[in-house]
């Protein structure tokens, strides 16, 4: 993530919608992948200091839940991120707008990283068969007025589904502790499920498939049976030597998705640290340099957390096996971005 600045020089952040120093409106322009400072004209059009003209995403106008803009002449009413939505929650229910806004914020962060990496990001309106979609759903555990008894976070044929309850911090923390997941975050969910999407888009049926199988395992192993066995037996107690997480042991496709998510964690955090002068610039074509810089940064992150009396920010170890998997993902992403 960049170190964004307002026109007045004030440091601003990715989710900001107004500069507290000069009062200008702040929006993110996905075309230039940067924050822009704007003034609203009488007709509602947003104008930058250089004369560029934009209009707000409909989800900002109606719910103040989005800070992305579109060019003033764009016929779309929703921004590049929001138009990927297939289903959103019932927004008239108290609290749903707030929880949905959290999901949208995490989704926009994912979108930013995917665009920075140069990965293809297309919706169903652009690619009807392989486009990316999102569904944010409730189930009867959190809303007795809906039919679905259980909504699981997951991916199927380009559709990423998240349970709205994941935006409730207390619920998510309870599940995190029950399952022993170190990184159960909204952004983590989006990154993991995007891994499934890009496996289907970039690996399945391509020249990469055999190499990925050799490193991650056979994806044709019965998926439902593998997950049933994983949860029944409590997972592999020796996962640290070969996998990035216990859940990654459940099935080769979950190993890919967990490692993919971790790659995005690493890339984005290092990018942010570099932007703020806290990490060196490394060769983007070298996984070894990426890993070395990451290890050095996480030592500092953990030391800072301990100084604050908090658990380690990064309780993981990158073994040779995990690094080999990260190397494959790095190469797949690099080829897709060319």
mmCIF file of C-alpha atoms in Angstrom:
data_model
loop_
_atom_site.group_PDB
_atom_site.id
_atom_site.type_symbol
_atom_site.label_atom_id
_atom_site.label_comp_id
_atom_site.label_asym_id
_atom_site.label_seq_id
_atom_site.Cartn_x
_atom_site.Cartn_y
_atom_site.Cartn_z
ATOM 1 C CA UNK A 1 0.000 0.000 0.000
ATOM 2 C CA UNK A 2 1.327 3.421 -0.955
ATOM 3 C CA UNK A 3 1.998 6.318 1.382
ATOM 4 C CA UNK A 4 -0.765 8.521 0.008
ATOM 5 C CA UNK A 5 -0.711 12.332 0.130
ATOM 6 C CA UNK A 6 -3.423 14.946 -0.303
ATOM 7 C CA UNK A 7 -2.848 17.916 -2.606
ATOM 8 C CA UNK A 8 -2.093 19.981 0.501
ATOM 9 C CA UNK A 9 0.696 17.573 1.488
ATOM 10 C CA UNK A 10 -1.176 15.917 4.343
ATOM 11 C CA UNK A 11 -0.673 12.157 4.672
ATOM 12 C CA UNK A 12 -3.939 10.327 3.954
ATOM 13 C CA UNK A 13 -4.991 6.706 3.914
ATOM 14 C CA UNK A 14 -6.685 4.266 1.559
ATOM 15 C CA UNK A 15 -10.114 4.392 3.203
ATOM 16 C CA UNK A 16 -10.214 8.170 3.795
ATOM 17 C CA UNK A 17 -13.000 10.214 2.189
ATOM 18 C CA UNK A 18 -11.977 13.684 3.383
ATOM 19 C CA UNK A 19 -8.718 15.453 4.218
ATOM 20 C CA UNK A 20 -8.858 16.675 7.808
ATOM 21 C CA UNK A 21 -6.210 19.301 7.056
ATOM 22 C CA UNK A 22 -7.671 21.139 4.044
ATOM 23 C CA UNK A 23 -11.219 19.785 3.853
ATOM 24 C CA UNK A 24 -10.951 18.476 0.280
ATOM 25 C CA UNK A 25 -12.834 15.330 -0.586
ATOM 26 C CA UNK A 26 -10.644 12.250 -1.013
ATOM 27 C CA UNK A 27 -11.368 9.395 -3.362
ATOM 28 C CA UNK A 28 -9.441 6.479 -4.804
ATOM 29 C CA UNK A 29 -9.078 6.441 -8.578
ATOM 30 C CA UNK A 30 -8.552 2.795 -9.644
ATOM 31 C CA UNK A 31 -7.339 3.853 -13.086
ATOM 32 C CA UNK A 32 -4.264 5.617 -11.695
ATOM 33 C CA UNK A 33 -4.314 3.501 -8.504
ATOM 34 C CA UNK A 34 -3.921 6.548 -6.309
ATOM 35 C CA UNK A 35 -5.880 8.780 -3.964
ATOM 36 C CA UNK A 36 -7.082 12.057 -5.481
ATOM 37 C CA UNK A 37 -8.146 15.264 -3.739
ATOM 38 C CA UNK A 38 -11.364 16.689 -5.158
ATOM 39 C CA UNK A 39 -13.819 19.554 -4.937
ATOM 40 C CA UNK A 40 -17.501 18.963 -5.621
ATOM 41 C CA UNK A 41 -19.044 21.328 -8.160
ATOM 42 C CA UNK A 42 -22.668 22.476 -8.120
ATOM 43 C CA UNK A 43 -23.744 19.721 -10.531
ATOM 44 C CA UNK A 44 -22.251 17.074 -8.215
ATOM 45 C CA UNK A 45 -19.211 16.343 -10.395
ATOM 46 C CA UNK A 46 -15.929 15.927 -8.525
ATOM 47 C CA UNK A 47 -12.988 17.890 -9.930
ATOM 48 C CA UNK A 48 -9.285 17.453 -9.179
ATOM 49 C CA UNK A 49 -6.694 20.233 -9.059
ATOM 50 C CA UNK A 50 -5.567 19.218 -12.568
ATOM 51 C CA UNK A 51 -9.103 19.473 -13.935
ATOM 52 C CA UNK A 52 -9.968 15.760 -14.097
ATOM 53 C CA UNK A 53 -13.656 15.102 -13.542
ATOM 54 C CA UNK A 54 -15.170 12.156 -11.665
ATOM 55 C CA UNK A 55 -18.412 10.941 -10.186
ATOM 56 C CA UNK A 56 -19.006 9.023 -6.972
ATOM 57 C CA UNK A 57 -19.854 5.350 -6.821
ATOM 58 C CA UNK A 58 -23.548 4.807 -6.108
ATOM 59 C CA UNK A 59 -22.638 2.964 -2.908
ATOM 60 C CA UNK A 60 -21.068 6.161 -1.624
ATOM 61 C CA UNK A 61 -24.055 8.276 -2.584
ATOM 62 C CA UNK A 62 -26.568 5.962 -0.924
ATOM 63 C CA UNK A 63 -24.630 4.350 1.942
ATOM 64 C CA UNK A 64 -21.287 6.164 2.314
ATOM 65 C CA UNK A 65 -19.717 2.721 2.045
ATOM 66 C CA UNK A 66 -17.319 3.294 -0.864
ATOM 67 C CA UNK A 67 -14.647 5.898 -1.611
ATOM 68 C CA UNK A 68 -13.798 4.857 -5.193
ATOM 69 C CA UNK A 69 -14.688 7.047 -8.154
ATOM 70 C CA UNK A 70 -15.360 6.717 -11.868
ATOM 71 C CA UNK A 71 -14.535 9.132 -14.710
ATOM 72 C CA UNK A 72 -17.358 11.668 -15.115
ATOM 73 C CA UNK A 73 -18.275 10.244 -18.519
ATOM 74 C CA UNK A 74 -18.406 6.625 -17.372
ATOM 75 C CA UNK A 75 -21.870 5.140 -17.874
ATOM 76 C CA UNK A 76 -21.532 2.790 -14.908
ATOM 77 C CA UNK A 77 -23.162 3.799 -11.630
ATOM 78 C CA UNK A 78 -20.919 1.576 -9.526
ATOM 79 C CA UNK A 79 -17.128 1.691 -9.249
ATOM 80 C CA UNK A 80 -14.801 -1.005 -10.494
ATOM 81 C CA UNK A 81 -14.958 -2.813 -7.140
ATOM 82 C CA UNK A 82 -18.660 -2.492 -6.321
ATOM 83 C CA UNK A 83 -19.846 -3.614 -9.750
ATOM 84 C CA UNK A 84 -18.375 -7.056 -8.981
ATOM 85 C CA UNK A 85 -21.116 -7.613 -6.392
ATOM 86 C CA UNK A 86 -23.770 -10.180 -7.252
ATOM 87 C CA UNK A 87 -25.539 -10.154 -3.872
ATOM 88 C CA UNK A 88 -25.333 -7.742 -0.946
ATOM 89 C CA UNK A 89 -27.065 -8.108 2.446
ATOM 90 C CA UNK A 90 -30.476 -6.723 3.348
ATOM 91 C CA UNK A 91 -29.303 -3.181 4.023
ATOM 92 C CA UNK A 92 -32.488 -2.059 5.729
ATOM 93 C CA UNK A 93 -31.694 -4.328 8.697
ATOM 94 C CA UNK A 94 -30.000 -2.452 11.577
ATOM 95 C CA UNK A 95 -26.249 -2.978 11.615
ATOM 96 C CA UNK A 96 -26.018 -4.554 8.176
ATOM 97 C CA UNK A 97 -24.737 -1.442 6.420
ATOM 98 C CA UNK A 98 -21.911 -1.149 8.948
ATOM 99 C CA UNK A 99 -20.926 -4.813 8.607
ATOM 100 C CA UNK A 100 -21.268 -4.735 4.819
ATOM 101 C CA UNK A 101 -19.046 -1.634 4.670
ATOM 102 C CA UNK A 102 -16.322 -3.603 6.468
ATOM 103 C CA UNK A 103 -16.535 -6.336 3.843
ATOM 104 C CA UNK A 104 -16.387 -3.775 1.047
ATOM 105 C CA UNK A 105 -13.335 -2.124 2.603
ATOM 106 C CA UNK A 106 -11.482 -5.443 2.767
ATOM 107 C CA UNK A 107 -12.557 -6.282 -0.794
ATOM 108 C CA UNK A 108 -11.208 -2.952 -2.069
ATOM 109 C CA UNK A 109 -7.893 -3.681 -0.360
ATOM 110 C CA UNK A 110 -7.763 -7.038 -2.146
ATOM 111 C CA UNK A 111 -8.601 -5.341 -5.440
ATOM 112 C CA UNK A 112 -5.812 -2.813 -4.921
ATOM 113 C CA UNK A 113 -3.244 -5.576 -4.387
ATOM 114 C CA UNK A 114 -4.450 -7.586 -7.393
ATOM 115 C CA UNK A 115 -4.185 -4.501 -9.600
ATOM 116 C CA UNK A 116 -0.740 -3.648 -8.229
ATOM 117 C CA UNK A 117 0.422 -7.177 -9.056
ATOM 118 C CA UNK A 118 -0.944 -6.814 -12.587
ATOM 119 C CA UNK A 119 -3.348 -9.737 -12.242
ATOM 120 C CA UNK A 120 -6.451 -9.834 -14.469
ATOM 121 C CA UNK A 121 -9.497 -8.500 -12.610
ATOM 122 C CA UNK A 122 -12.653 -8.856 -14.684
ATOM 123 C CA UNK A 123 -16.278 -9.017 -13.643
ATOM 124 C CA UNK A 124 -19.073 -11.016 -15.246
ATOM 125 C CA UNK A 125 -20.044 -7.956 -17.274
ATOM 126 C CA UNK A 126 -16.619 -8.220 -18.980
ATOM 127 C CA UNK A 127 -16.069 -11.988 -18.917
ATOM 128 C CA UNK A 128 -19.434 -13.787 -18.607
ATOM 129 C CA UNK A 129 -17.957 -17.247 -18.025
ATOM 130 C CA UNK A 130 -14.843 -16.545 -15.962
ATOM 131 C CA UNK A 131 -15.521 -13.168 -14.387
ATOM 132 C CA UNK A 132 -15.155 -12.525 -10.677
ATOM 133 C CA UNK A 133 -18.252 -12.055 -8.500
ATOM 134 C CA UNK A 134 -18.971 -11.552 -4.804
ATOM 135 C CA UNK A 135 -21.951 -12.538 -2.661
ATOM 136 C CA UNK A 136 -22.333 -11.311 0.916
ATOM 137 C CA UNK A 137 -24.956 -13.418 2.641
ATOM 138 C CA UNK A 138 -26.576 -13.978 6.011
ATOM 139 C CA UNK A 139 -27.785 -17.212 7.555
ATOM 140 C CA UNK A 140 -30.356 -17.981 10.228
ATOM 141 C CA UNK A 141 -27.707 -18.112 12.964
ATOM 142 C CA UNK A 142 -27.380 -14.331 12.788
ATOM 143 C CA UNK A 143 -30.693 -13.420 11.141
ATOM 144 C CA UNK A 144 -33.753 -15.550 11.881
ATOM 145 C CA UNK A 145 -35.594 -13.979 8.941
ATOM 146 C CA UNK A 146 -33.482 -15.631 6.234
ATOM 147 C CA UNK A 147 -33.959 -19.167 4.920
ATOM 148 C CA UNK A 148 -30.345 -20.282 4.727
ATOM 149 C CA UNK A 149 -29.381 -22.192 7.861
ATOM 150 C CA UNK A 150 -25.645 -22.042 7.135
ATOM 151 C CA UNK A 151 -23.616 -19.844 4.804
ATOM 152 C CA UNK A 152 -19.968 -20.817 4.447
ATOM 153 C CA UNK A 153 -17.224 -18.616 3.113
ATOM 154 C CA UNK A 154 -16.043 -20.138 -0.135
ATOM 155 C CA UNK A 155 -15.491 -19.981 -3.887
ATOM 156 C CA UNK A 156 -17.314 -21.641 -6.767
ATOM 157 C CA UNK A 157 -16.878 -20.885 -10.470
ATOM 158 C CA UNK A 158 -15.684 -17.319 -9.928
ATOM 159 C CA UNK A 159 -18.213 -16.501 -7.188
ATOM 160 C CA UNK A 160 -16.652 -15.656 -3.822
ATOM 161 C CA UNK A 161 -19.138 -15.906 -0.958
ATOM 162 C CA UNK A 162 -18.647 -14.424 2.508
ATOM 163 C CA UNK A 163 -20.929 -14.736 5.500
ATOM 164 C CA UNK A 164 -21.839 -11.256 6.738
ATOM 165 C CA UNK A 165 -21.270 -12.484 10.294
ATOM 166 C CA UNK A 166 -17.520 -12.495 9.587
ATOM 167 C CA UNK A 167 -17.680 -8.686 9.784
ATOM 168 C CA UNK A 168 -18.731 -9.001 13.443
ATOM 169 C CA UNK A 169 -15.433 -8.853 15.342
ATOM 170 C CA UNK A 170 -16.700 -10.893 18.317
ATOM 171 C CA UNK A 171 -18.048 -13.673 16.096
ATOM 172 C CA UNK A 172 -14.901 -13.832 13.989
ATOM 173 C CA UNK A 173 -12.636 -13.926 17.050
ATOM 174 C CA UNK A 174 -14.686 -16.736 18.597
ATOM 175 C CA UNK A 175 -14.414 -18.828 15.442
ATOM 176 C CA UNK A 176 -10.721 -17.973 15.108
ATOM 177 C CA UNK A 177 -10.030 -19.383 18.545
ATOM 178 C CA UNK A 178 -12.199 -22.454 18.002
ATOM 179 C CA UNK A 179 -10.386 -23.348 14.787
ATOM 180 C CA UNK A 180 -6.939 -22.196 15.910
ATOM 181 C CA UNK A 181 -6.508 -19.905 12.916
ATOM 182 C CA UNK A 182 -3.860 -17.244 13.470
ATOM 183 C CA UNK A 183 -5.001 -15.020 10.637
ATOM 184 C CA UNK A 184 -8.775 -15.105 10.488
ATOM 185 C CA UNK A 185 -9.409 -11.628 9.144
ATOM 186 C CA UNK A 186 -11.733 -10.228 6.513
ATOM 187 C CA UNK A 187 -8.808 -9.411 4.256
ATOM 188 C CA UNK A 188 -7.414 -12.876 4.868
ATOM 189 C CA UNK A 189 -10.718 -14.423 3.753
ATOM 190 C CA UNK A 190 -10.714 -12.417 0.537
ATOM 191 C CA UNK A 191 -7.106 -13.262 -0.217
ATOM 192 C CA UNK A 192 -7.647 -16.974 0.418
ATOM 193 C CA UNK A 193 -10.768 -17.205 -1.753
ATOM 194 C CA UNK A 194 -9.084 -15.204 -4.510
ATOM 195 C CA UNK A 195 -6.465 -17.956 -4.520
ATOM 196 C CA UNK A 196 -9.134 -20.479 -5.504
ATOM 197 C CA UNK A 197 -10.361 -18.140 -8.215
ATOM 198 C CA UNK A 198 -6.915 -17.619 -9.712
ATOM 199 C CA UNK A 199 -6.131 -21.327 -9.547
ATOM 200 C CA UNK A 200 -9.103 -21.914 -11.836
ATOM 201 C CA UNK A 201 -8.188 -18.939 -14.028
ATOM 202 C CA UNK A 202 -4.409 -19.301 -14.287
ATOM 203 C CA UNK A 203 -3.512 -22.912 -13.458
ATOM 204 C CA UNK A 204 -6.292 -25.397 -14.141
ATOM 205 C CA UNK A 205 -5.939 -26.820 -17.655
ATOM 206 C CA UNK A 206 -2.814 -24.761 -18.419
ATOM 207 C CA UNK A 207 0.898 -25.483 -18.776
ATOM 208 C CA UNK A 208 1.301 -24.605 -15.090
ATOM 209 C CA UNK A 209 -0.929 -27.399 -13.835
ATOM 210 C CA UNK A 210 1.599 -30.227 -13.739
ATOM 211 C CA UNK A 211 4.236 -28.140 -11.966
ATOM 212 C CA UNK A 212 1.697 -26.985 -9.392
ATOM 213 C CA UNK A 213 0.595 -30.588 -8.802
ATOM 214 C CA UNK A 214 4.185 -31.665 -8.248
ATOM 215 C CA UNK A 215 4.661 -29.044 -5.535
ATOM 216 C CA UNK A 216 1.205 -28.868 -3.904
ATOM 217 C CA UNK A 217 -0.193 -32.334 -4.568
ATOM 218 C CA UNK A 218 -3.026 -33.833 -6.581
ATOM 219 C CA UNK A 219 -6.048 -31.474 -6.678
ATOM 220 C CA UNK A 220 -8.316 -34.325 -7.776
ATOM 221 C CA UNK A 221 -8.274 -35.941 -4.324
ATOM 222 C CA UNK A 222 -11.883 -36.065 -3.077
ATOM 223 C CA UNK A 223 -12.374 -32.577 -1.658
ATOM 224 C CA UNK A 224 -15.343 -33.161 0.649
ATOM 225 C CA UNK A 225 -13.849 -36.325 2.094
ATOM 226 C CA UNK A 226 -10.503 -34.613 2.655
ATOM 227 C CA UNK A 227 -12.090 -31.742 4.603
ATOM 228 C CA UNK A 228 -14.292 -34.138 6.576
ATOM 229 C CA UNK A 229 -11.218 -36.116 7.565
ATOM 230 C CA UNK A 230 -9.304 -32.930 8.418
ATOM 231 C CA UNK A 231 -11.933 -31.656 10.837
ATOM 232 C CA UNK A 232 -12.659 -35.086 12.319
ATOM 233 C CA UNK A 233 -9.010 -35.831 13.080
ATOM 234 C CA UNK A 234 -8.135 -32.277 14.115
ATOM 235 C CA UNK A 235 -5.627 -31.666 11.346
ATOM 236 C CA UNK A 236 -1.990 -32.684 10.929
ATOM 237 C CA UNK A 237 -0.087 -31.885 14.163
ATOM 238 C CA UNK A 238 3.200 -31.688 12.217
ATOM 239 C CA UNK A 239 2.041 -29.191 9.600
ATOM 240 C CA UNK A 240 4.719 -26.578 10.420
ATOM 241 C CA UNK A 241 7.412 -28.462 8.537
ATOM 242 C CA UNK A 242 5.648 -28.562 5.182
ATOM 243 C CA UNK A 243 2.707 -26.121 5.148
ATOM 244 C CA UNK A 244 1.977 -22.489 5.939
ATOM 245 C CA UNK A 245 -1.013 -23.389 8.136
ATOM 246 C CA UNK A 246 -2.793 -26.393 9.596
ATOM 247 C CA UNK A 247 -5.720 -25.845 7.244
ATOM 248 C CA UNK A 248 -3.365 -25.987 4.250
ATOM 249 C CA UNK A 249 -2.890 -29.701 5.027
ATOM 250 C CA UNK A 250 -6.562 -30.445 4.444
ATOM 251 C CA UNK A 251 -6.354 -30.605 0.631
ATOM 252 C CA UNK A 252 -3.899 -29.542 -2.120
ATOM 253 C CA UNK A 253 -6.311 -26.839 -3.311
ATOM 254 C CA UNK A 254 -6.484 -25.422 0.215
ATOM 255 C CA UNK A 255 -2.699 -25.551 0.394
ATOM 256 C CA UNK A 256 -2.556 -23.485 -2.800
ATOM 257 C CA UNK A 257 -5.148 -20.979 -1.514
ATOM 258 C CA UNK A 258 -3.496 -20.622 1.905
ATOM 259 C CA UNK A 259 -0.065 -20.132 0.341
ATOM 260 C CA UNK A 260 -1.499 -17.717 -2.229
ATOM 261 C CA UNK A 261 -3.068 -15.661 0.576
ATOM 262 C CA UNK A 262 0.234 -15.671 2.415
ATOM 263 C CA UNK A 263 2.061 -14.453 -0.666
ATOM 264 C CA UNK A 264 -0.386 -11.530 -0.866
ATOM 265 C CA UNK A 265 0.104 -10.863 2.865
ATOM 266 C CA UNK A 266 3.859 -10.713 2.330
ATOM 267 C CA UNK A 267 3.805 -8.671 -0.857
ATOM 268 C CA UNK A 268 1.370 -6.055 0.405
ATOM 269 C CA UNK A 269 2.965 -5.668 3.843
ATOM 270 C CA UNK A 270 6.432 -5.281 2.342
ATOM 271 C CA UNK A 271 5.053 -2.795 -0.184
ATOM 272 C CA UNK A 272 3.591 -0.750 2.673
ATOM 273 C CA UNK A 273 6.801 -0.958 4.697
ATOM 274 C CA UNK A 274 8.838 0.229 1.708
ATOM 275 C CA UNK A 275 6.440 3.121 1.124
ATOM 276 C CA UNK A 276 7.008 4.288 4.695
ATOM 277 C CA UNK A 277 10.774 3.742 4.540
ATOM 278 C CA UNK A 278 10.775 0.705 6.822
ATOM 279 C CA UNK A 279 11.940 -1.938 4.333
ATOM 280 C CA UNK A 280 14.439 -2.024 1.465
ATOM 281 C CA UNK A 281 13.458 -2.144 -2.185
ATOM 282 C CA UNK A 282 13.992 -5.712 -3.405
ATOM 283 C CA UNK A 283 14.134 -7.245 -6.849
ATOM 284 C CA UNK A 284 10.567 -8.062 -7.808
ATOM 285 C CA UNK A 285 11.708 -11.133 -9.766
ATOM 286 C CA UNK A 286 13.468 -12.728 -6.791
ATOM 287 C CA UNK A 287 11.501 -14.792 -4.274
ATOM 288 C CA UNK A 288 14.671 -15.272 -2.228
ATOM 289 C CA UNK A 289 15.066 -11.509 -1.758
ATOM 290 C CA UNK A 290 11.362 -11.193 -1.024
ATOM 291 C CA UNK A 291 11.581 -13.868 1.673
ATOM 292 C CA UNK A 292 14.766 -12.411 3.177
ATOM 293 C CA UNK A 293 13.223 -8.947 3.440
ATOM 294 C CA UNK A 294 10.035 -10.452 4.832
ATOM 295 C CA UNK A 295 11.835 -12.385 7.554
ATOM 296 C CA UNK A 296 13.756 -9.257 8.595
ATOM 297 C CA UNK A 297 10.551 -7.201 8.688
ATOM 298 C CA UNK A 298 8.611 -9.772 10.717
ATOM 299 C CA UNK A 299 11.340 -9.841 13.355
ATOM 300 C CA UNK A 300 10.726 -6.118 13.820
ATOM 301 C CA UNK A 301 6.937 -6.540 13.750
ATOM 302 C CA UNK A 302 7.057 -9.199 16.450
ATOM 303 C CA UNK A 303 9.450 -7.156 18.590
ATOM 304 C CA UNK A 304 7.151 -4.129 18.330
ATOM 305 C CA UNK A 305 4.144 -6.195 19.370
ATOM 306 C CA UNK A 306 6.007 -7.630 22.346
ATOM 307 C CA UNK A 307 6.938 -4.097 23.387
ATOM 308 C CA UNK A 308 3.215 -3.327 23.448
ATOM 309 C CA UNK A 309 2.407 -6.475 25.405
ATOM 310 C CA UNK A 310 0.693 -8.092 22.414
ATOM 311 C CA UNK A 311 1.088 -11.544 20.801
ATOM 312 C CA UNK A 312 3.479 -11.870 17.884
ATOM 313 C CA UNK A 313 2.133 -10.239 14.742
ATOM 314 C CA UNK A 314 3.680 -13.022 12.654
ATOM 315 C CA UNK A 315 3.636 -16.447 14.360
ATOM 316 C CA UNK A 316 4.777 -18.383 11.272
ATOM 317 C CA UNK A 317 7.956 -20.008 9.980
ATOM 318 C CA UNK A 318 8.799 -20.144 6.275
ATOM 319 C CA UNK A 319 10.318 -23.586 5.743
ATOM 320 C CA UNK A 320 12.051 -24.691 2.545
ATOM 321 C CA UNK A 321 8.872 -26.520 1.526
ATOM 322 C CA UNK A 322 6.724 -23.411 1.950
ATOM 323 C CA UNK A 323 9.269 -21.237 0.137
ATOM 324 C CA UNK A 324 9.210 -23.679 -2.794
ATOM 325 C CA UNK A 325 5.430 -23.230 -2.967
ATOM 326 C CA UNK A 326 5.732 -19.453 -2.737
ATOM 327 C CA UNK A 327 8.236 -19.595 -5.582
ATOM 328 C CA UNK A 328 5.719 -21.339 -7.856
ATOM 329 C CA UNK A 329 2.984 -18.833 -7.002
ATOM 330 C CA UNK A 330 5.400 -15.975 -7.640
ATOM 331 C CA UNK A 331 6.155 -17.332 -11.096
ATOM 332 C CA UNK A 332 2.482 -17.874 -11.940
ATOM 333 C CA UNK A 333 1.652 -14.293 -10.938
ATOM 334 C CA UNK A 334 4.627 -12.897 -12.834
ATOM 335 C CA UNK A 335 3.585 -14.723 -16.012
ATOM 336 C CA UNK A 336 -0.032 -13.561 -15.674
ATOM 337 C CA UNK A 337 0.988 -9.921 -15.277
ATOM 338 C CA UNK A 338 3.040 -9.770 -18.468
#
